[in-house]
XYZ file of C-alpha atoms in Angstrom:
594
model
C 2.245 -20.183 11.638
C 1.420 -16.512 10.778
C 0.438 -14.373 13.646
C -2.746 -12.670 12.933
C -2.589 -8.827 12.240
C -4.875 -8.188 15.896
C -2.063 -10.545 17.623
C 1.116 -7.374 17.170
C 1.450 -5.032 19.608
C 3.121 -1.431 19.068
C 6.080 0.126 20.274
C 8.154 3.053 18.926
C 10.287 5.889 19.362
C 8.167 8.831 17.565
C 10.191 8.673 14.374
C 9.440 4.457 13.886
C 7.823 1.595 15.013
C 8.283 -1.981 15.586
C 5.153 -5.012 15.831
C 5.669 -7.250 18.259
C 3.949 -10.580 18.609
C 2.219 -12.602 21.053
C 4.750 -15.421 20.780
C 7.577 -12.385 21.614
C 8.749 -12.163 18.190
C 9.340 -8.845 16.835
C 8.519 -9.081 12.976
C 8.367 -5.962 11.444
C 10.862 -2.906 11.966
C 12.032 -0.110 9.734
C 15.137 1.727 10.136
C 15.730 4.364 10.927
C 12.464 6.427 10.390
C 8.431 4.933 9.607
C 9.316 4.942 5.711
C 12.900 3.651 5.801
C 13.484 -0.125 4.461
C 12.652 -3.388 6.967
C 15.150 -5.029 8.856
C 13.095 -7.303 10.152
C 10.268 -8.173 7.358
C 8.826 -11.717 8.678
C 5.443 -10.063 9.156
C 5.309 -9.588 4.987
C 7.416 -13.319 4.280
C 8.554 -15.737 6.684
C 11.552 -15.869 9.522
C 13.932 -15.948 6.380
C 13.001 -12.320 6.508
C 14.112 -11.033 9.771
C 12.606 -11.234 13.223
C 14.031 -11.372 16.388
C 11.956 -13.952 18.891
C 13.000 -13.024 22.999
C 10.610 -15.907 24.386
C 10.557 -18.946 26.945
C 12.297 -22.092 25.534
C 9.101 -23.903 25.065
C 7.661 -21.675 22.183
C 4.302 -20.709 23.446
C 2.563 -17.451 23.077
C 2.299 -15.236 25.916
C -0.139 -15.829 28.752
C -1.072 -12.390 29.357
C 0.270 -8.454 28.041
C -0.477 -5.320 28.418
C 0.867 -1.730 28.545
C 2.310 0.170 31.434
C -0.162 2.879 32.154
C -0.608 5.226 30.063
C 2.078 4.286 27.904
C 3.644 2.415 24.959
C 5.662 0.191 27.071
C 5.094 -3.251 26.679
C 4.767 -5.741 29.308
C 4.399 -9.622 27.892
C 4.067 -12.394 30.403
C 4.711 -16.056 29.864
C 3.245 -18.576 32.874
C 5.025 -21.822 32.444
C 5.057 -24.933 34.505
C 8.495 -23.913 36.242
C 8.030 -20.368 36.724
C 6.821 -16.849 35.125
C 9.038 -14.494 33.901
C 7.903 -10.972 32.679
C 9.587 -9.045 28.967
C 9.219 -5.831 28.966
C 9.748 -4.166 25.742
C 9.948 -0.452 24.793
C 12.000 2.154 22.011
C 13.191 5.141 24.211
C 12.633 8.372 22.851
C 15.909 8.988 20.760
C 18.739 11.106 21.473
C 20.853 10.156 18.542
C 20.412 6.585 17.238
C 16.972 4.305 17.449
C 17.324 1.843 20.193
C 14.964 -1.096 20.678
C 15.127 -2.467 24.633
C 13.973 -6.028 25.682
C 14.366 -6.572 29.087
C 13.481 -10.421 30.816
C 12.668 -10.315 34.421
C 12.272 -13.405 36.429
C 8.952 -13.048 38.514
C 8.488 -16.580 40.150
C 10.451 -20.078 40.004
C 13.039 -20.512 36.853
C 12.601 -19.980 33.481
C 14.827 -21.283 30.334
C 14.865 -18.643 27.848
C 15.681 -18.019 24.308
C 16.758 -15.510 21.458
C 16.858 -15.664 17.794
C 17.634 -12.243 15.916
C 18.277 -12.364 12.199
C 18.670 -9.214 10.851
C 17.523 -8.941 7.412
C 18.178 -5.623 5.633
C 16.452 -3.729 2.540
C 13.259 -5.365 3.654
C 14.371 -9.082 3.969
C 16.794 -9.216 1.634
C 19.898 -8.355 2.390
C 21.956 -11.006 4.622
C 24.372 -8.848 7.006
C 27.898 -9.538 7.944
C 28.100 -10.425 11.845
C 31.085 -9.985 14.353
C 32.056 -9.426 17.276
C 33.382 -6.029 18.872
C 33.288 -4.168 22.055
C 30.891 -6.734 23.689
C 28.082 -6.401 21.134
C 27.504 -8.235 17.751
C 27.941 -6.444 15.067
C 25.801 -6.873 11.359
C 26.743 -4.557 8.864
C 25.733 -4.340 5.206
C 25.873 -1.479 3.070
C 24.763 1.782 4.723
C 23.140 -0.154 7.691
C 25.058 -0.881 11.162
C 23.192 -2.809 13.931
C 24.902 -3.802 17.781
C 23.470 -6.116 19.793
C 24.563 -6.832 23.424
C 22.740 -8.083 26.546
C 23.177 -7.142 29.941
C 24.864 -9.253 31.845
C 26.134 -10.916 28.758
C 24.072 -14.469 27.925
C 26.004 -17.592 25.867
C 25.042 -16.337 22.431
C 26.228 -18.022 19.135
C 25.779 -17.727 15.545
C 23.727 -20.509 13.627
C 22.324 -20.581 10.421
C 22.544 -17.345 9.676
C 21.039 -16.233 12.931
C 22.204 -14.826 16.221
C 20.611 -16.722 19.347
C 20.945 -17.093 22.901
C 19.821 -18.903 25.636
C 19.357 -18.004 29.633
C 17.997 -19.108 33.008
C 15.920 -16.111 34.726
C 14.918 -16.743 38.389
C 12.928 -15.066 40.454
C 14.067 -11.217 40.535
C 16.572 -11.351 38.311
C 16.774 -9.461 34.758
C 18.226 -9.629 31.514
C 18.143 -6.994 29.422
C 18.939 -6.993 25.471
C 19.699 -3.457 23.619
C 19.554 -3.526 19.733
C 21.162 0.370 18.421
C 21.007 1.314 14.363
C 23.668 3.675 13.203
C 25.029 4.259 10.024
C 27.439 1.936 9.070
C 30.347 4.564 8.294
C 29.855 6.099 11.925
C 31.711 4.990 15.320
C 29.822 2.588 17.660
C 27.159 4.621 19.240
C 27.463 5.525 23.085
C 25.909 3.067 25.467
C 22.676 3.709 26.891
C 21.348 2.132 30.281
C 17.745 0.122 29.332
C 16.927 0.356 32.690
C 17.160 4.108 33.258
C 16.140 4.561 29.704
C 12.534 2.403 30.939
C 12.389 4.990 33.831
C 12.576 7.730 31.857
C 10.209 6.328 29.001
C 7.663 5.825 31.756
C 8.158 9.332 32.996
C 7.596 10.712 29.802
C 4.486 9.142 28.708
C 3.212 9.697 32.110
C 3.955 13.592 31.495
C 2.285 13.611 28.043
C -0.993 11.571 28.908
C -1.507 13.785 31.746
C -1.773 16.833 29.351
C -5.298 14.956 28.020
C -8.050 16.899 29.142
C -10.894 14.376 28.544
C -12.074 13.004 31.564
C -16.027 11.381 29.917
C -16.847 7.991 29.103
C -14.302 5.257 27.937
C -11.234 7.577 28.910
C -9.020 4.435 28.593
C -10.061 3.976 24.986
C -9.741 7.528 24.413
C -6.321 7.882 26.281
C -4.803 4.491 23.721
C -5.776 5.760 20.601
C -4.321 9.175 21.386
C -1.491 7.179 22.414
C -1.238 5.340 19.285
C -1.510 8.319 17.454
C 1.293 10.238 18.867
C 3.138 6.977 18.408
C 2.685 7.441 14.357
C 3.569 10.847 14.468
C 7.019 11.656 13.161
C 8.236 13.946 15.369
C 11.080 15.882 13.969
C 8.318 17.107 11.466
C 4.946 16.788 13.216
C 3.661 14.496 10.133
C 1.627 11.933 10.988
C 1.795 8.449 9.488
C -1.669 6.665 8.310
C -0.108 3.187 9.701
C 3.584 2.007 10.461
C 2.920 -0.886 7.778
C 2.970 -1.639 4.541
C 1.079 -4.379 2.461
C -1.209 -6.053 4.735
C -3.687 -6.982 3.201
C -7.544 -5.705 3.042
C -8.307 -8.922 1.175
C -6.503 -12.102 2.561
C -4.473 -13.723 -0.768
C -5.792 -10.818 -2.852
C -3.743 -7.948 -4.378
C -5.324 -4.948 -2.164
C -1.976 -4.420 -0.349
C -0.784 -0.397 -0.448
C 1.813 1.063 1.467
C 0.351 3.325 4.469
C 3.548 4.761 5.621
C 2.826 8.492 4.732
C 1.399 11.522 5.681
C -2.621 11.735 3.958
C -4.315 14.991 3.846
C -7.641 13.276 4.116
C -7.105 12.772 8.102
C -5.605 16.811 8.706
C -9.712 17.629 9.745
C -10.090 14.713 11.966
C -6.249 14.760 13.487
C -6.722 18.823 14.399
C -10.444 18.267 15.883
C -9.366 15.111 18.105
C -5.777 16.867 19.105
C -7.389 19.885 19.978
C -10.734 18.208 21.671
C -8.319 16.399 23.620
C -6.335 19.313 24.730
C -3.030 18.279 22.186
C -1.996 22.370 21.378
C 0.968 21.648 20.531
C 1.085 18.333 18.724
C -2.117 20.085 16.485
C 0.177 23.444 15.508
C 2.835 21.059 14.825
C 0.586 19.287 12.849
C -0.712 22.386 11.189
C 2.486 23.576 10.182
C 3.708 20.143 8.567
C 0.882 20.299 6.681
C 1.906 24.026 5.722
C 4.574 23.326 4.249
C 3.616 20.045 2.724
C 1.077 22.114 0.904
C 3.315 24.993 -0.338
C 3.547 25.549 -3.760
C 1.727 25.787 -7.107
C -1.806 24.437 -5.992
C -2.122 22.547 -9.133
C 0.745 20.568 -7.691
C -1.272 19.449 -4.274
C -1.319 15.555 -3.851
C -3.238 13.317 -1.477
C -0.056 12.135 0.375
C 3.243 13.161 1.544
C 6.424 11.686 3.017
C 7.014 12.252 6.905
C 9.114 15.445 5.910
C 6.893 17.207 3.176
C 8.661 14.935 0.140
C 6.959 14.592 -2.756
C 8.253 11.713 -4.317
C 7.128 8.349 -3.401
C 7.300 5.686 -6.383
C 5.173 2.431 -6.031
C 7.416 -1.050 -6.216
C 6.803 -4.026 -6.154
C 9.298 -6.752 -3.920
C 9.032 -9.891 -5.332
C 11.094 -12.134 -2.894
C 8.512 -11.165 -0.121
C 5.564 -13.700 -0.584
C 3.083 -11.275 1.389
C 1.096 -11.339 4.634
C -0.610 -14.810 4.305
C -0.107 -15.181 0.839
C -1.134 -11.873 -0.196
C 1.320 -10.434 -3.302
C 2.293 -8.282 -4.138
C 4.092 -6.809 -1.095
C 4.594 -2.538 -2.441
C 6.554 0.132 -1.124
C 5.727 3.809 -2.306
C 2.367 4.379 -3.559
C 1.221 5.377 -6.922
C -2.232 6.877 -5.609
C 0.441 9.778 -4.751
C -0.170 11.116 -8.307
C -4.308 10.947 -8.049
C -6.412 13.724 -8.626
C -8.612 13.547 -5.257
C -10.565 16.805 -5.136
C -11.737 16.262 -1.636
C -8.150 17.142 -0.131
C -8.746 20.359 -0.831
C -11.559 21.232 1.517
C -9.925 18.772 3.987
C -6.911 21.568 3.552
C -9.237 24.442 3.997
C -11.183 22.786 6.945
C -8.287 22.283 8.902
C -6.811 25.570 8.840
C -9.983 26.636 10.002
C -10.465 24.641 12.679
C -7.166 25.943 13.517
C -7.900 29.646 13.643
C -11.124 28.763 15.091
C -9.788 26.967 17.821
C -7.090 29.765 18.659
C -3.563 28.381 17.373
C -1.148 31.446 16.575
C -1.753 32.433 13.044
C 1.094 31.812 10.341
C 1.042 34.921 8.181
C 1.685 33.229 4.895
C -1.545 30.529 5.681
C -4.250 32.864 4.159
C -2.399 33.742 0.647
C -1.648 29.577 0.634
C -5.797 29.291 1.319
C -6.675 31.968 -1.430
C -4.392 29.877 -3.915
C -5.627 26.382 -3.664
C -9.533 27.948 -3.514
C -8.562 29.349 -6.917
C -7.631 26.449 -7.897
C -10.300 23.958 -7.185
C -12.721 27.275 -8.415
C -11.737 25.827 -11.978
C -10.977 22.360 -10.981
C -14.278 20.920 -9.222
C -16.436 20.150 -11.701
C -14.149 17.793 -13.233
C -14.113 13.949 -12.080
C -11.450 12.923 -10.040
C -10.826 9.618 -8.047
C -12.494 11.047 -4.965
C -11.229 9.625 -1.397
C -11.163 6.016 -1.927
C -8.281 6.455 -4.150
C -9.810 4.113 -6.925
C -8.185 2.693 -9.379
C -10.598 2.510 -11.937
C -11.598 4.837 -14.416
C -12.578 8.652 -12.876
C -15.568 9.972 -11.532
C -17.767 12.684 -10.181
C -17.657 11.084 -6.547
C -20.831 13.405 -4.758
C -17.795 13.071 -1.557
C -15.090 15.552 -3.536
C -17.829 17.678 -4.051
C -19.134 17.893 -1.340
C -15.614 18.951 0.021
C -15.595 21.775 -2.674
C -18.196 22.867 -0.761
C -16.434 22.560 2.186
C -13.429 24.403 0.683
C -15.727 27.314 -0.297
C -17.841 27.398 2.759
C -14.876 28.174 4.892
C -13.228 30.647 2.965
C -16.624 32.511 3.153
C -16.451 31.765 7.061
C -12.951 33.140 7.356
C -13.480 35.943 5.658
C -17.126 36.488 7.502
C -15.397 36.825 10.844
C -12.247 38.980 9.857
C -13.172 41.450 6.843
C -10.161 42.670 7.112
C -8.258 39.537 5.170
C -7.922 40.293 1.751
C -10.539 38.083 -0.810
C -13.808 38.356 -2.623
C -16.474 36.454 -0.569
C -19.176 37.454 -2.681
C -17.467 34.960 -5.373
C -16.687 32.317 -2.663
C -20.561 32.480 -1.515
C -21.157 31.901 -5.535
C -19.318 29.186 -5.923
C -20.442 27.898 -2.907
C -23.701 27.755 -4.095
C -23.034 26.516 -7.619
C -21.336 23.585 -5.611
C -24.724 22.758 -3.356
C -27.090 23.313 -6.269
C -25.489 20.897 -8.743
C -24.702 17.764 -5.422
C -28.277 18.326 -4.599
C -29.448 18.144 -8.260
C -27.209 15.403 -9.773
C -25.574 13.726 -6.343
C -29.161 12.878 -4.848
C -31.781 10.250 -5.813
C -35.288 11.013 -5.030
C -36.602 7.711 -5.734
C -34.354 6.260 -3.277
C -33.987 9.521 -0.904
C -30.303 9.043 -0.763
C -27.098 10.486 -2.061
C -25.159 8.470 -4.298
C -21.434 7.561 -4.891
C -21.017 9.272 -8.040
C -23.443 11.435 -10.332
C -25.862 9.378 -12.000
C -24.891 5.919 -10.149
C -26.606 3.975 -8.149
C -24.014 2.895 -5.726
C -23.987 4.163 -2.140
C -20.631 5.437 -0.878
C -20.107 5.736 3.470
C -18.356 8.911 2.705
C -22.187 10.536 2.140
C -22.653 9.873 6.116
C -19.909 13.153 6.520
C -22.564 15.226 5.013
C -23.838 17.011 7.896
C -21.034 16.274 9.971
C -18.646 18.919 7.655
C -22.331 21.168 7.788
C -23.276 20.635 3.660
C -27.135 19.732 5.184
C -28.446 19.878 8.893
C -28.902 16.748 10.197
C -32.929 16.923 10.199
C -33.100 17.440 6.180
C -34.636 14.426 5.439
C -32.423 13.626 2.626
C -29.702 13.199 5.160
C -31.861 10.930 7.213
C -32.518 8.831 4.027
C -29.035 8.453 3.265
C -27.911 7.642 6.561
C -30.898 4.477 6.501
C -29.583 3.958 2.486
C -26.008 3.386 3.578
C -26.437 1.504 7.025
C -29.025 -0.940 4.702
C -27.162 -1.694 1.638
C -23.265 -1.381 2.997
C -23.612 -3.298 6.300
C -21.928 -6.436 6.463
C -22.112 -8.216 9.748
C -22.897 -5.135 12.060
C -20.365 -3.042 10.345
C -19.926 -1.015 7.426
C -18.682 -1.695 4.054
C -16.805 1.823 2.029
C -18.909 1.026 -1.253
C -19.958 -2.017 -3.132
C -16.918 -4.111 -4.447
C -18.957 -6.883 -5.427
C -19.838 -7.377 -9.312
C -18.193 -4.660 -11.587
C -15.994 -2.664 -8.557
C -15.683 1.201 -9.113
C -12.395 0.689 -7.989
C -11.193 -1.477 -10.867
C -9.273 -3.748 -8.468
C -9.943 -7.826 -8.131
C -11.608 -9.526 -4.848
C -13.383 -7.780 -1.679
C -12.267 -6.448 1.577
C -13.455 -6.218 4.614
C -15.721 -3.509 6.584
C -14.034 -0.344 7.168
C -14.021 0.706 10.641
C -13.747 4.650 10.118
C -16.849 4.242 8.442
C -18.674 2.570 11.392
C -17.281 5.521 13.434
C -19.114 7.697 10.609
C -21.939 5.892 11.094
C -22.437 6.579 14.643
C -21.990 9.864 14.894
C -24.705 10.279 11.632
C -26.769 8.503 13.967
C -25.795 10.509 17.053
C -26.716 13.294 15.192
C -29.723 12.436 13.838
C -31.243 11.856 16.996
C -30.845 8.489 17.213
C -28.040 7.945 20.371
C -28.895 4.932 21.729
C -28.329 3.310 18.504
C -25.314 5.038 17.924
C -23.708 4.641 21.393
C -24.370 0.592 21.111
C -22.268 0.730 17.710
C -19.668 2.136 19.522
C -19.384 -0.131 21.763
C -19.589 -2.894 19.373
C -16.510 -1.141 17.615
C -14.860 -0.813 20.870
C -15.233 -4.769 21.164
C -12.871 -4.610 18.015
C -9.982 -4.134 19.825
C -7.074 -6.472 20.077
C -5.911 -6.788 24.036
C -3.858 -3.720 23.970
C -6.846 -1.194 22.409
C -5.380 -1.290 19.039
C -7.069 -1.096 15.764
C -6.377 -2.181 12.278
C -7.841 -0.274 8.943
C -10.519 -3.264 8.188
C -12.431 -5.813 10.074
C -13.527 -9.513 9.101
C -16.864 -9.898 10.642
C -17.056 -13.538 8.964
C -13.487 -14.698 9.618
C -13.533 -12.158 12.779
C -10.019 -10.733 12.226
C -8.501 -7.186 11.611
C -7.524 -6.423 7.904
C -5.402 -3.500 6.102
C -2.372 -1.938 7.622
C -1.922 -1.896 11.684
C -2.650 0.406 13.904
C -4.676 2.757 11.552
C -4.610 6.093 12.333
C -7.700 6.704 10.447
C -9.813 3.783 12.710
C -8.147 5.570 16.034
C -9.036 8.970 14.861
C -12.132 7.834 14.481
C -12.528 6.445 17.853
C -11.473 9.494 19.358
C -13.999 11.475 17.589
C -17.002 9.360 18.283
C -16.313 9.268 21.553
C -15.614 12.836 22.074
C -19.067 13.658 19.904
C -21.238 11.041 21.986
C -19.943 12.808 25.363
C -20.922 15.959 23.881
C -17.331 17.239 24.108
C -16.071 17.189 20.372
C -16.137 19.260 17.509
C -18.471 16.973 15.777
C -22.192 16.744 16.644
């Protein structure tokens, strides 16, 4: 039976990932970085796929499970009727190779115990050859190498194209399981001790959480989703992966399956103002200088989305022997959206770097000229239509979002320039275009009849990116055409006490089949519109309706069900946790927004 998307927990190692399920079964794992193939793939097929299941012998999901601390640790525990035992699971923070660690510790009475690995390469489709060496298993195919080996060593046989294993834990004792990836032409990797690597693991997310300077309301939420974040961040670069996932669906059986496991522009504003909030210098420069680089180059050339190093190239697939999350084909890798014009990404570009120098991180002397380039740019580019942030499919438009964030783009050059003269550019022609920009959203992006800004120019469907406008400053929060379109979008995109992106109902501006479900950045939106429209009461109970979202570890996915009640989209979001972060941070009157 498929495990539902809310019933995976998250561990990693800061340059991948691995779901875990209730019923112990890890079922989704690239190696070795976020963006590499699966090894195990169940999550997006069956078993078939790859998994590896460390679980009591009588099959049942966990009783209970929870993190250590502040940390992505992973305590599961099983209460059976002859004892409880405990499985702590956890990637250490790599030297050399990834390492996943699954230790079993007997806590009361006896438990029988069992393993089944089957290690599935090239996402699920690639059957390894096993043997034995050195005390581990070995499965080898192609460039991939994986050993297995327990400590103490368990009876463990081969069996239908599996590995399993089966144990008695009593009552203090431990059993602890060590799976190491290494290239496949390299000598077996050195042996590392799980239980000194769990002491240090602890240590070290103890030392990083303890760097978080917010100390208001729901600090726990606050504290996970920072957590999670710096979990999808890749950390030889600093880039920052939307979700470790690919394909799940926003539609369950439907075709809305993208792969999230790249770095997005749209979330540098939001990642810099929740890092920084937070008191996160150094993950927010490192940030700031991925996105640097990623950036560099002929501004014509800027895309939405970049690999975990900068790259450029990510080609959309299709893998046909994968039959999709609950039925839901096909299952992609790469992403075609890469080649989109989105105009937006350009003020999100410009609005980070100066939250950046606003917020005091060491200037990079080549980040002004970069600025100037991609302003000169969009100066020709933004009254074209483009596919705006939703990344539609369908045919383009003049999305009132993108310009907005033209506005945005020109805004803070004129800022920038404002508080240091001495930076060379023409800020009487940024204040122009500026203007131009305002003028022609105000004129063609609002309807008076209605008193609410539109999706596009000339349409009358609403769009929850309009709630950012006086968040990113385009109209104080009192105009009341802000007002309007706050009550516009909360009436016609709610859907169960949530909100909807845009209409996908009759013809879809998006071009694609089916619905989805409500998108929980823009319910984040919504509350701090409504924060900052006076209205805090109502916006602090959404919150905490969103915070009711939450699967039993505090994470969220990129869509919510309110009719089935179950996440949606790829898992854990970093857009729904950055969103979290902010709200919170802007309803304790501690953020950068509001």
């Amino acid at each position: 039976m498929t495990q539902r998307i809310e019933d995976y927990a998250l561990i990693g190692d800061l340059q991948t990932a691995a779901l875990v399920g209730r019923n112990g079964s890890i079922d989704w794992l690239c190696l070795p970085r976020f963006d590499s193939a699966a090894c195990f793939a169940a999550l997006l097929g069956g078993e078939e796929n790859g998994h590896w299941r460390l679980a009591p012998t009588d099959g049942r999901e966990c009783t209970r499970r929870a993190y250590v601390g502040d940390s992505l640790v992973l305590e599961s525990v099983w209460e059976t009727r002859t004892g409880t035992v405990k499985v702590v699971d956890f990637m250490p923070q790599r030297d050399r190779a990834p390492e996943i660690m699954r230790i079993v510790e007997g806590v009361s009475g006896s438990v029988d115990m069992s393993a089944t690995i089957r290690l599935r390469f090239d996402f699920g489709s690639v059957v390894p050859w096993m043997r034995r060496a050195e005390g581990h298993r070995v499965a080898v195919a192609g460039p991939d190498s994986v050993w297995l080996r327990s400590e103490p060593p368990v009876k463990t046989w081969g069996q239908h194209f599996s590995t399993r294993s089966s144990f008695t834990v009593g009552a203090g004792e431990k059993v602890a399981f060590v799976l190491t990836w290494h290239p496949s032409h390299k000598p077996r990797p050195r042996r590392v001790d799980p239980h000194r690597a769990l002491a240090r693991s602890l240590e070290d997310w103890k030392s990083w959480a303890e760097r978080c300077r917010y100390q208001g309301p729901h600090r726990a939420a606050v504290m996970r989703s920072l957590i999670t974040l710096k979990a999808l961040t890749y950390g030889p670069t600093g880039g920052i992966v939307a979700a470790p996932t690919t394909s799940l669906p926003e539609d369950l059986g439907g075709v809305r399956n993208w792969d999230y496991r790249y770095c997005w522009l749209r979330d540098s504003t939001l990642v810099l103002e929740a890092l920084l909030s937070a008191g996160y210098l150094e993950e927010a420069a490192a940030w700031r200088d991925w996105l640097l680089r990623a950036v560099a180059g002929d501004p014509a050339d800027l895309q939405i989305m970049y690999g975990l190093g900068g790259e450029r190239r990510l080609p959309e697939s299709e893998l046909p022997w994968l039959r999709g999350y609950a039925g839901s084909a096909p299952v992609r890798t790469g992403n075609n959206a890469v080649d989109q014009l989105q105009l937006d990404v350009y003020g999100e570009v410009m609005d980070s770097f100066n939250v950046a120098r606003t917020a005091g991180l060491p200037a990079q002397p080549h980040a002004w000229s970069l600025q100037l380039s991609l302003l000169g740019f969009l100066e020709s580019k933004w009254r074209e239509p483009d596919e705006g942030l939703w990344e539609v499919r369908g045919p383009r438009q003049h999305f009132v979002h993108s310009k907005v964030m033209a506005w945005v783009a020109a805004d803070r050059a004129v800022q920038t320039l404002e508080d240091d003269p001495s930076l060379r550019g023409d800020v009487t022609r940024w204040r122009a275009m500026r203007d131009e920009v305002h003028r022609e959203v105000c004129e063609r992006g609002y309807d008076p009849e209605r008193n609410t800004f539109t999706q596009s120019y000339g349409s009358a469907e609403l769009d929850a990116a309009t709630l950012l406008i006086p968040r990113v400053g385009f109209l104080p929060p009192d105009d009341p055409r802000v007002i309007g379109t706050v009550d516009a979008v909360r009436t016609e995109l709610e859907q169960g006490g949530f909100l909807r992106r845009y209409t996908t109902t009759g013809p879809s501006v998006d071009g694609l089949p089916g619905g989805e479900g409500t998108f929980l950045v823009c319910s984040f939106w919504l509350a701090d519109a409504l924060h900052m429209t006076g209205r805090t009461e109502e916006a602090a109970e959404l919150f905490e309706r969103l915070l009711a979202l939450r699967n039993d570890v505090g994470l969220l996915a990129e869509e919510y069900d309110p009719v089935a009640r179950r996440h949606l989209g790829n898992y854990p979001q970093a857009f729904s946790h950055l969103g979290l972060v902010v709200t919170a941070l802007t309803l304790a009157g501690t953020g950068t927004a509001g």
